CSV table of C-alpha atoms and ligand atoms in Angstrom, one decimal:
chain,number,residue,atom,x,y,z
K,1,MET,CA,-6.3,-20.2,0.5
K,2,GLU,CA,-3.9,-19.1,-2.1
K,3,LEU,CA,-0.4,-18.2,-1.0
K,4,MET,CA,0.7,-14.6,-1.1
K,5,LEU,CA,4.2,-13.4,-0.2
K,6,SER,CA,6.0,-10.1,0.3
K,7,ALA,CA,8.9,-8.6,2.1
K,8,ILE,CA,10.7,-5.4,3.1
K,9,LYS,CA,14.5,-4.9,3.2
K,10,PRO,CA,15.8,-3.5,6.5
K,11,THR,CA,18.0,-0.8,5.0
K,12,GLY,CA,16.7,2.2,6.9
K,13,ASP,CA,13.7,3.4,9.0
K,14,LEU,CA,10.5,2.5,7.3
K,15,THR,CA,8.6,5.3,5.5
K,16,LEU,CA,5.1,6.3,4.7
K,17,GLY,CA,5.8,5.0,1.2
K,18,ASN,CA,6.5,1.5,2.6
K,19,TYR,CA,3.3,1.8,4.6
K,20,ILE,CA,1.0,3.0,1.8
K,21,GLY,CA,2.6,1.1,-1.0
K,22,ALA,CA,3.1,-2.2,0.8
K,23,ILE,CA,2.3,-2.9,4.5
K,24,LYS,CA,-1.2,-1.3,4.5
K,25,ASN,CA,-2.1,-3.7,1.6
K,26,PHE,CA,-0.7,-6.7,3.4
K,27,VAL,CA,-2.9,-6.0,6.4
K,28,LYS,CA,-6.0,-5.8,4.1
K,29,LEU,CA,-5.1,-9.0,2.3
K,30,GLN,CA,-4.3,-11.2,5.3
K,31,ASP,CA,-7.9,-12.3,5.7
K,32,ASP,CA,-8.2,-13.6,2.2
K,33,TYR,CA,-4.9,-15.2,1.5
K,34,ASN,CA,-2.3,-17.4,3.1
K,35,LEU,CA,0.0,-14.5,3.6
K,36,PHE,CA,3.8,-14.9,4.2
K,37,VAL,CA,5.6,-11.7,5.0
K,38,PHE,CA,9.3,-11.6,6.0
K,39,VAL,CA,12.1,-9.3,6.8
K,40,ALA,CA,14.5,-9.5,3.8
K,41,ASP,CA,17.7,-9.0,5.9
K,42,LEU,CA,20.0,-10.9,3.5
K,43,HIS,CA,19.0,-8.3,0.9
K,44,ALA,CA,20.3,-5.6,3.2
K,45,LEU,CA,23.8,-6.9,2.8
K,46,THR,CA,24.1,-5.6,-0.8
K,47,VAL,CA,25.1,-2.3,0.9
K,48,ARG,CA,27.6,-2.0,3.7
K,49,ASN,CA,25.8,-1.4,7.0
K,50,ASN,CA,26.8,-0.7,10.5
K,51,LYS,CA,25.8,-3.9,12.4
K,52,GLU,CA,23.9,-2.0,15.2
K,53,ASP,CA,21.8,-0.2,12.6
K,54,LEU,CA,21.1,-3.4,10.7
K,55,ASN,CA,20.1,-5.2,13.8
K,56,ARG,CA,17.8,-2.4,14.9
K,57,TRP,CA,16.2,-2.1,11.4
K,58,ILE,CA,15.5,-5.9,11.3
K,59,LYS,CA,13.6,-5.8,14.5
K,60,GLU,CA,12.0,-2.5,13.5
K,61,VAL,CA,10.6,-4.0,10.3
K,62,ALA,CA,9.2,-7.1,12.1
K,63,ALA,CA,7.7,-4.9,14.9
K,64,ILE,CA,6.2,-2.5,12.4
K,65,TYR,CA,4.5,-5.3,10.5
K,66,ILE,CA,2.7,-6.2,13.7
K,67,ALA,CA,2.1,-2.6,14.8
K,68,CYS,CA,0.5,-1.8,11.5
K,69,GLY,CA,-2.0,-4.7,12.0
K,70,LEU,CA,-0.5,-7.9,10.7
K,71,ASP,CA,-1.7,-10.6,12.9
K,72,PRO,CA,0.8,-13.5,13.5
K,73,ASN,CA,-2.2,-15.8,13.9
K,74,LYS,CA,-3.2,-15.1,10.3
K,75,ALA,CA,0.1,-14.2,8.5
K,76,THR,CA,3.4,-16.1,8.8
K,77,ILE,CA,6.0,-13.5,9.7
K,78,PHE,CA,9.7,-14.5,9.7
K,79,ASN,CA,13.2,-13.3,9.1
K,80,GLN,CA,14.9,-14.4,5.9
K,81,SER,CA,18.3,-15.2,7.3
K,82,ASP,CA,16.8,-17.7,9.7
K,83,LEU,CA,16.2,-19.9,6.7
K,84,PRO,CA,19.3,-20.9,4.7
K,85,GLN,CA,17.0,-22.2,2.0
K,86,HIS,CA,16.6,-18.7,0.6
K,87,ALA,CA,20.3,-18.3,-0.2
K,88,TYR,CA,20.5,-21.9,-1.4
K,89,LEU,CA,17.7,-21.5,-4.0
K,90,GLY,CA,19.1,-18.0,-4.8
K,91,TYR,CA,22.4,-19.6,-5.9
K,92,ILE,CA,20.6,-22.2,-8.1
K,93,LEU,CA,18.5,-19.4,-9.7
K,94,THR,CA,21.6,-17.3,-10.2
K,95,CYS,CA,22.9,-20.2,-12.3
K,96,GLU,CA,19.7,-20.0,-14.4
K,97,SER,CA,20.1,-16.3,-15.0
K,98,TYR,CA,21.8,-14.4,-17.8
K,99,MET,CA,24.2,-11.5,-17.4
K,100,GLY,CA,22.1,-9.6,-19.9
K,101,GLU,CA,18.8,-9.8,-18.0
K,102,LEU,CA,20.4,-8.9,-14.7
K,103,SER,CA,22.2,-6.0,-16.3
K,104,ARG,CA,18.8,-4.6,-17.3
K,105,MET,CA,17.5,-4.5,-13.7
K,106,THR,CA,16.9,-0.9,-12.8
K,107,GLN,CA,18.9,-0.7,-9.6
K,108,PHE,CA,22.0,-2.1,-11.1
K,109,LYS,CA,21.5,-0.2,-14.3
K,110,ASP,CA,21.1,3.1,-12.4
K,111,LYS,CA,24.2,2.5,-10.3
K,112,SER,CA,26.3,1.4,-13.3
K,113,ALA,CA,25.2,4.5,-15.3
K,114,ARG,CA,26.4,6.6,-12.4
K,115,GLY,CA,29.9,5.2,-12.1
K,116,ASN,CA,32.4,2.5,-12.3
K,117,ASN,CA,31.2,-1.0,-12.7
K,118,GLU,CA,34.4,-2.4,-11.3
K,119,SER,CA,33.3,-1.4,-7.8
K,120,ILE,CA,29.6,-2.3,-7.8
K,121,GLY,CA,29.0,-5.2,-5.5
K,122,VAL,CA,28.1,-8.6,-7.0
K,123,GLY,CA,25.4,-8.9,-4.4
K,124,LEU,CA,23.6,-5.9,-5.9
K,125,PHE,CA,23.9,-7.5,-9.3
K,126,ILE,CA,22.4,-10.9,-8.3
K,127,TYR,CA,19.9,-9.4,-5.8
K,128,PRO,CA,16.9,-10.0,-8.1
K,129,THR,CA,17.8,-13.8,-8.2
K,130,LEU,CA,17.6,-13.9,-4.4
K,131,MET,CA,14.3,-12.2,-4.6
K,132,ALA,CA,13.1,-14.7,-7.1
K,133,ALA,CA,14.1,-17.5,-4.7
K,134,ASP,CA,12.2,-15.8,-1.9
K,135,ILE,CA,9.1,-16.0,-4.0
K,136,LEU,CA,9.5,-19.4,-5.7
K,137,LEU,CA,10.5,-21.2,-2.5
K,138,TYR,CA,6.9,-21.0,-1.3
K,139,ASP,CA,5.1,-21.3,-4.6
K,140,ALA,CA,3.6,-17.9,-4.0
K,141,LYS,CA,0.9,-17.1,-6.5
K,142,TYR,CA,0.7,-13.4,-5.6
K,143,VAL,CA,3.3,-10.8,-4.6
K,144,PRO,CA,1.9,-7.5,-3.4
K,145,VAL,CA,4.5,-4.8,-4.0
K,146,GLY,CA,5.0,-1.1,-4.9
K,147,GLU,CA,5.7,-0.1,-8.4
K,148,ASP,CA,9.5,-0.2,-8.1
K,149,GLN,CA,9.5,-4.0,-7.5
K,150,THR,CA,7.4,-5.2,-10.4
K,151,GLN,CA,10.5,-5.6,-12.6
K,152,HIS,CA,11.9,-8.1,-10.1
K,153,VAL,CA,8.6,-10.1,-10.1
K,154,GLU,CA,8.8,-10.1,-14.0
K,155,LEU,CA,12.3,-11.6,-13.7
K,156,THR,CA,11.0,-14.1,-11.2
K,157,ARG,CA,8.3,-15.2,-13.7
K,158,ASP,CA,11.0,-15.6,-16.4
K,159,LEU,CA,13.3,-17.7,-14.2
K,160,ALA,CA,10.4,-19.9,-13.0
K,161,SER,CA,9.3,-20.6,-16.6
K,162,ARG,CA,12.8,-21.3,-17.6
K,163,PHE,CA,13.4,-23.7,-14.8
K,164,ASN,CA,10.1,-25.4,-15.4
K,165,HIS,CA,10.9,-25.7,-19.1
K,166,TYR,CA,14.3,-27.3,-18.6
K,167,TYR,CA,13.7,-29.5,-15.5
K,168,GLY,CA,9.9,-30.1,-15.5
K,169,GLU,CA,7.0,-28.3,-13.7
K,170,THR,CA,8.5,-27.2,-10.4
K,171,PHE,CA,7.5,-23.6,-9.6
K,172,VAL,CA,4.3,-21.6,-9.6
K,173,ILE,CA,4.5,-18.6,-11.8
K,174,PRO,CA,3.8,-15.6,-9.5
K,175,LYS,CA,1.9,-12.4,-10.3
K,176,ALA,CA,2.7,-9.0,-8.9
K,177,ILE,CA,-0.2,-7.2,-7.2
K,178,VAL,CA,0.2,-3.4,-7.4
K,179,ALA,CA,-2.3,-1.2,-5.7
K,180,GLU,CA,-4.2,1.2,-8.0
K,181,LYS,CA,-3.3,4.1,-5.7
K,182,GLY,CA,-0.1,4.7,-3.6
K,183,ALA,CA,2.2,2.3,-5.4
K,184,ARG,CA,4.7,5.1,-5.8
K,185,ILE,CA,4.7,7.7,-3.1
K,186,MET,CA,7.1,10.5,-4.0
K,187,ALA,CA,9.6,12.4,-1.8
K,188,LEU,CA,8.2,15.5,-0.2
K,189,ASP,CA,11.2,17.6,-1.0
K,190,ASP,CA,11.4,16.4,-4.6
K,191,PRO,CA,8.1,14.9,-6.0
K,192,LEU,CA,9.9,13.5,-9.1
K,193,LYS,CA,11.9,11.2,-6.8
K,194,LYS,CA,10.6,8.1,-4.9
K,195,MET,CA,10.2,8.4,-1.2
K,196,SER,CA,13.0,6.3,0.1
K,197,LYS,CA,14.0,4.8,3.5
K,198,SER,CA,17.7,4.4,2.5
K,199,GLU,CA,18.6,8.1,2.8
K,200,LEU,CA,20.1,8.7,6.1
K,201,GLY,CA,20.3,11.9,8.1
K,202,ASP,CA,17.4,14.1,8.5
K,203,ASN,CA,15.8,13.1,5.1
K,204,LYS,CA,13.2,15.8,4.6
K,205,GLY,CA,11.7,13.9,1.7
K,206,SER,CA,10.5,10.9,3.7
K,207,ILE,CA,8.0,10.6,6.5
K,208,ARG,CA,9.4,7.9,8.7
K,209,LEU,CA,6.9,5.8,10.6
K,210,LEU,CA,8.8,6.4,13.7
K,211,ASP,CA,9.4,10.2,13.2
K,212,ASP,CA,8.0,12.3,16.1
K,213,VAL,CA,4.7,14.1,15.4
K,214,LYS,CA,6.3,17.5,15.2
K,215,THR,CA,8.8,16.4,12.6
K,216,ILE,CA,6.0,14.8,10.5
K,217,ARG,CA,4.0,18.0,10.6
K,218,LYS,CA,7.1,20.1,9.6
K,219,LYS,CA,8.0,17.8,6.7
K,220,ILE,CA,4.5,17.9,5.3
K,221,MET,CA,4.0,21.7,5.8
K,222,SER,CA,7.2,22.3,3.9
K,223,ALA,CA,6.6,19.8,1.1
K,224,VAL,CA,7.5,21.1,-2.3
K,225,THR,CA,4.5,22.1,-4.4
K,226,ASP,CA,3.8,24.5,-7.3
K,227,SER,CA,2.5,28.0,-6.5
K,228,ASP,CA,-0.9,28.2,-8.1
K,229,ASN,CA,-2.7,27.3,-4.9
K,230,LEU,CA,-5.2,25.0,-6.6
K,231,VAL,CA,-5.7,21.5,-5.0
K,232,LYS,CA,-6.1,19.5,-8.2
K,233,TYR,CA,-4.9,16.0,-9.2
K,234,ASP,CA,-2.5,16.5,-12.1
K,235,ILE,CA,0.5,14.3,-11.9
K,236,GLU,CA,2.3,15.9,-14.9
K,237,ASN,CA,2.0,19.5,-13.9
K,238,LYS,CA,1.4,19.3,-10.2
K,239,PRO,CA,3.4,16.4,-9.0
K,240,GLY,CA,3.9,17.7,-5.4
K,241,ILE,CA,0.2,18.4,-4.8
K,242,SER,CA,-0.8,15.2,-6.5
K,243,ASN,CA,1.5,13.2,-4.3
K,244,LEU,CA,0.0,14.8,-1.2
K,245,MET,CA,-3.5,14.0,-2.6
K,246,THR,CA,-2.4,10.4,-3.0
K,247,ILE,CA,-1.3,10.2,0.6
K,248,TYR,CA,-4.5,11.8,1.8
K,249,SER,CA,-6.6,9.7,-0.4
K,250,SER,CA,-4.9,6.5,0.7
K,251,LEU,CA,-5.4,7.2,4.3
K,252,THR,CA,-9.0,8.6,4.2
K,253,ASN,CA,-10.3,6.5,1.2
K,254,LYS,CA,-11.6,9.8,-0.3
K,255,SER,CA,-11.5,10.0,-4.0
K,256,TYR,CA,-9.5,12.7,-5.8
K,257,ASP,CA,-12.7,14.5,-6.8
K,258,GLU,CA,-13.9,14.6,-3.2
K,259,ILE,CA,-10.6,16.0,-2.1
K,260,GLU,CA,-10.7,18.7,-4.8
K,261,ASP,CA,-14.1,19.7,-3.6
K,262,GLU,CA,-13.1,19.6,0.0
K,263,PHE,CA,-10.2,22.0,-0.5
K,264,ARG,CA,-11.6,24.1,-3.4
K,265,ASP,CA,-11.4,27.3,-1.4
K,266,GLY,CA,-8.9,26.4,1.2
K,267,GLY,CA,-5.5,26.9,-0.5
K,268,TYR,CA,-2.4,24.8,0.1
K,269,GLY,CA,-2.0,25.7,3.7
K,270,ASN,CA,-5.3,24.2,4.8
K,271,PHE,CA,-4.8,21.2,2.6
K,272,LYS,CA,-1.3,20.5,3.9
K,273,LYS,CA,-2.6,20.8,7.5
K,274,ALA,CA,-5.3,18.3,6.8
K,275,VAL,CA,-2.8,15.9,5.2
K,276,ALA,CA,-0.5,16.3,8.3
K,277,ASP,CA,-3.5,15.6,10.6
K,278,VAL,CA,-4.4,12.3,9.0
K,279,VAL,CA,-0.8,11.1,8.7
K,280,VAL,CA,-0.1,12.0,12.3
K,281,GLU,CA,-3.3,10.2,13.4
K,282,GLU,CA,-2.4,7.0,11.5
K,283,VAL,CA,1.3,7.0,12.4
K,284,SER,CA,0.6,7.7,16.1
K,285,LYS,CA,-1.5,4.6,16.4
K,286,ILE,CA,1.3,2.6,14.8
K,287,GLN,CA,3.8,4.1,17.2
K,288,VAL,CA,1.9,3.2,20.3
K,289,LYS,CA,1.7,-0.4,19.2
K,290,PHE,CA,5.3,-0.5,18.1
K,291,ASN,CA,6.5,0.7,21.5
K,292,GLU,CA,4.7,-2.2,23.1
K,293,ILE,CA,5.8,-4.8,20.7
K,294,ILE,CA,9.5,-3.9,20.6
K,295,LYS,CA,9.8,-4.5,24.4
K,296,GLY,CA,10.0,-8.1,25.8
K,297,ASP,CA,10.3,-11.3,23.8
K,298,TYR,CA,7.0,-11.4,22.0
K,299,LEU,CA,8.7,-10.5,18.7
K,300,ASP,CA,11.3,-13.3,19.0
K,301,LYS,CA,8.5,-15.7,19.6
K,302,VAL,CA,6.6,-14.6,16.5
K,303,LEU,CA,9.7,-14.8,14.3
K,304,LYS,CA,10.7,-18.2,15.6
K,305,GLU,CA,7.2,-19.7,15.0
K,306,GLY,CA,7.1,-18.0,11.6
K,307,ALA,CA,10.5,-19.5,10.6
K,308,LEU,CA,9.4,-23.0,11.7
K,309,LYS,CA,6.3,-22.8,9.6
K,310,ALA,CA,8.1,-21.3,6.6
K,311,GLY,CA,11.1,-23.5,6.9
K,312,ALA,CA,9.0,-26.7,6.6
K,313,ILE,CA,7.7,-25.5,3.2
K,314,ALA,CA,11.0,-24.2,2.0
K,315,SER,CA,12.9,-27.4,2.8
K,316,LYS,CA,10.4,-29.5,0.9
K,317,LYS,CA,10.8,-27.2,-2.1
K,318,ILE,CA,14.6,-27.4,-1.9
K,319,ASP,CA,14.4,-31.2,-1.9
K,320,GLU,CA,12.1,-31.1,-5.0
K,321,VAL,CA,14.5,-28.7,-6.8
K,322,LYS,CA,17.5,-30.9,-6.0
K,323,ARG,CA,15.8,-33.9,-7.3
K,324,LYS,CA,14.8,-32.1,-10.5
K,325,LEU,CA,18.4,-31.0,-11.0
K,326,GLY,CA,19.9,-34.4,-10.3
K,327,LEU,CA,21.5,-33.4,-7.0
K,328,ILE,CA,21.4,-36.1,-4.4
K,329,ILE,CA,19.0,-35.6,-1.5
C,401,TYM,P1,11.9,-2.4,-0.3
C,401,TYM,O1,12.4,-2.7,1.1
C,401,TYM,O2,12.6,-1.4,-1.1
C,401,TYM,O3,10.4,-1.9,-0.2
C,401,TYM,C1,9.4,-2.6,0.5
C,401,TYM,C2,8.0,-2.4,-0.1
C,401,TYM,O4,7.7,-1.0,-0.1
C,401,TYM,C3,7.4,-0.5,-1.4
C,401,TYM,N1,7.8,0.9,-1.5
C,401,TYM,C4,7.0,1.9,-1.9
C,401,TYM,N2,5.7,1.9,-2.3
C,401,TYM,C5,5.2,3.1,-2.6
C,401,TYM,N3,5.9,4.2,-2.5
C,401,TYM,C6,7.2,4.3,-2.2
C,401,TYM,N4,7.9,5.4,-2.1
C,401,TYM,C7,7.8,3.0,-1.8
C,401,TYM,N5,9.1,2.7,-1.4
C,401,TYM,C8,9.0,1.3,-1.2
C,401,TYM,C9,8.2,-1.5,-2.3
C,401,TYM,O5,7.7,-1.5,-3.6
C,401,TYM,C10,8.0,-2.8,-1.6
C,401,TYM,O6,6.8,-3.4,-2.0
C,401,TYM,N6,13.4,-6.3,-3.0
C,401,TYM,C11,12.3,-5.8,-2.1
C,401,TYM,C12,12.2,-6.7,-0.9
C,401,TYM,C13,12.0,-8.1,-1.2
C,401,TYM,C14,10.7,-8.7,-1.7
C,401,TYM,C15,11.1,-10.1,-1.8
C,401,TYM,C16,9.5,-8.2,-2.0
C,401,TYM,C17,12.9,-9.1,-1.0
C,401,TYM,N7,12.3,-10.3,-1.4
C,401,TYM,C18,10.1,-11.0,-2.2
C,401,TYM,C19,8.5,-9.1,-2.4
C,401,TYM,C20,8.8,-10.5,-2.5
C,401,TYM,C21,12.7,-4.4,-1.6
C,401,TYM,O7,13.8,-4.0,-1.6
C,401,TYM,O8,11.7,-3.7,-1.1
């Protein structure tokens, strides 16, 4: 089976965007690929966190993977910082990268456009080279991600080709897999902005997978829409309704045409209520499993086993890279 790899950064409570854009696809793909999925906790260090929050988020990501249906007997699930090989290859790939290409990475570009470069952390600047290491360490052929991560996979491809060119065939060139639908779920309070886990506080724009049912309903019922009361998919002119349609469609597998027919006479109130119903149904199932998994030491066991399996592959790759570079092994 071909190797497929992806990860989530524990920088907040996971959202419906993470679920629809990423986790739900991992679950679907685990039967057909040798799937590696990890918690990208080193990536979380590019921003300053309170250690209790970070610790909780790390466990939360791992537990949510399993609660959403990832099966540790099929997929290899681990925590990035358990394997020093990631940071090791990250350093080597940083040495292969150019200031210019890293300056063009959206996250850094956005932040530097907003303020003073002097105080942007270097970790944020080189974050994409660590992500490249995450992927190349395992010779992953496919990387399922939401739309915002495709630029990083492109950089990974460039770095892999560059390394192969200078030091001989070493890395598999990976390919991003972006779902046709749901690769960019937008914020409910501002459908021009991506739904994000990193906003703290009450975050009306994001449905958190661990939000209580009442909060979820409230957030969906007060989602920002236009006022023409017509349920129609039109991303340009009706971004709010189109976003809700994408959510509904992703969770029910109904097409946009079917949804338009279903709510032709119902107006926005009925439609929002239907969206809330399917989200609540899906999220409730996840929460029940999550609450079981987070107790006891099952999660520790899964992560340890995952790290052992991933570590064996990663160490071999590091040896190969060292040999290619002329470092002594
Ligand atoms: P992160 O933690 O920001 O997001 C995790 C995954 O969720 C997707 N996603 C979304 N999809 C649809 N709509 C949204 N609103 C939405 N928000 C997030 C992301 O595209 C992603 O697939 N750098 C990565 C983590 C990472 C990684 C890797 C991924 C580290 N190493 C190696 C793949 C391979 C990140 O910050 O994702």
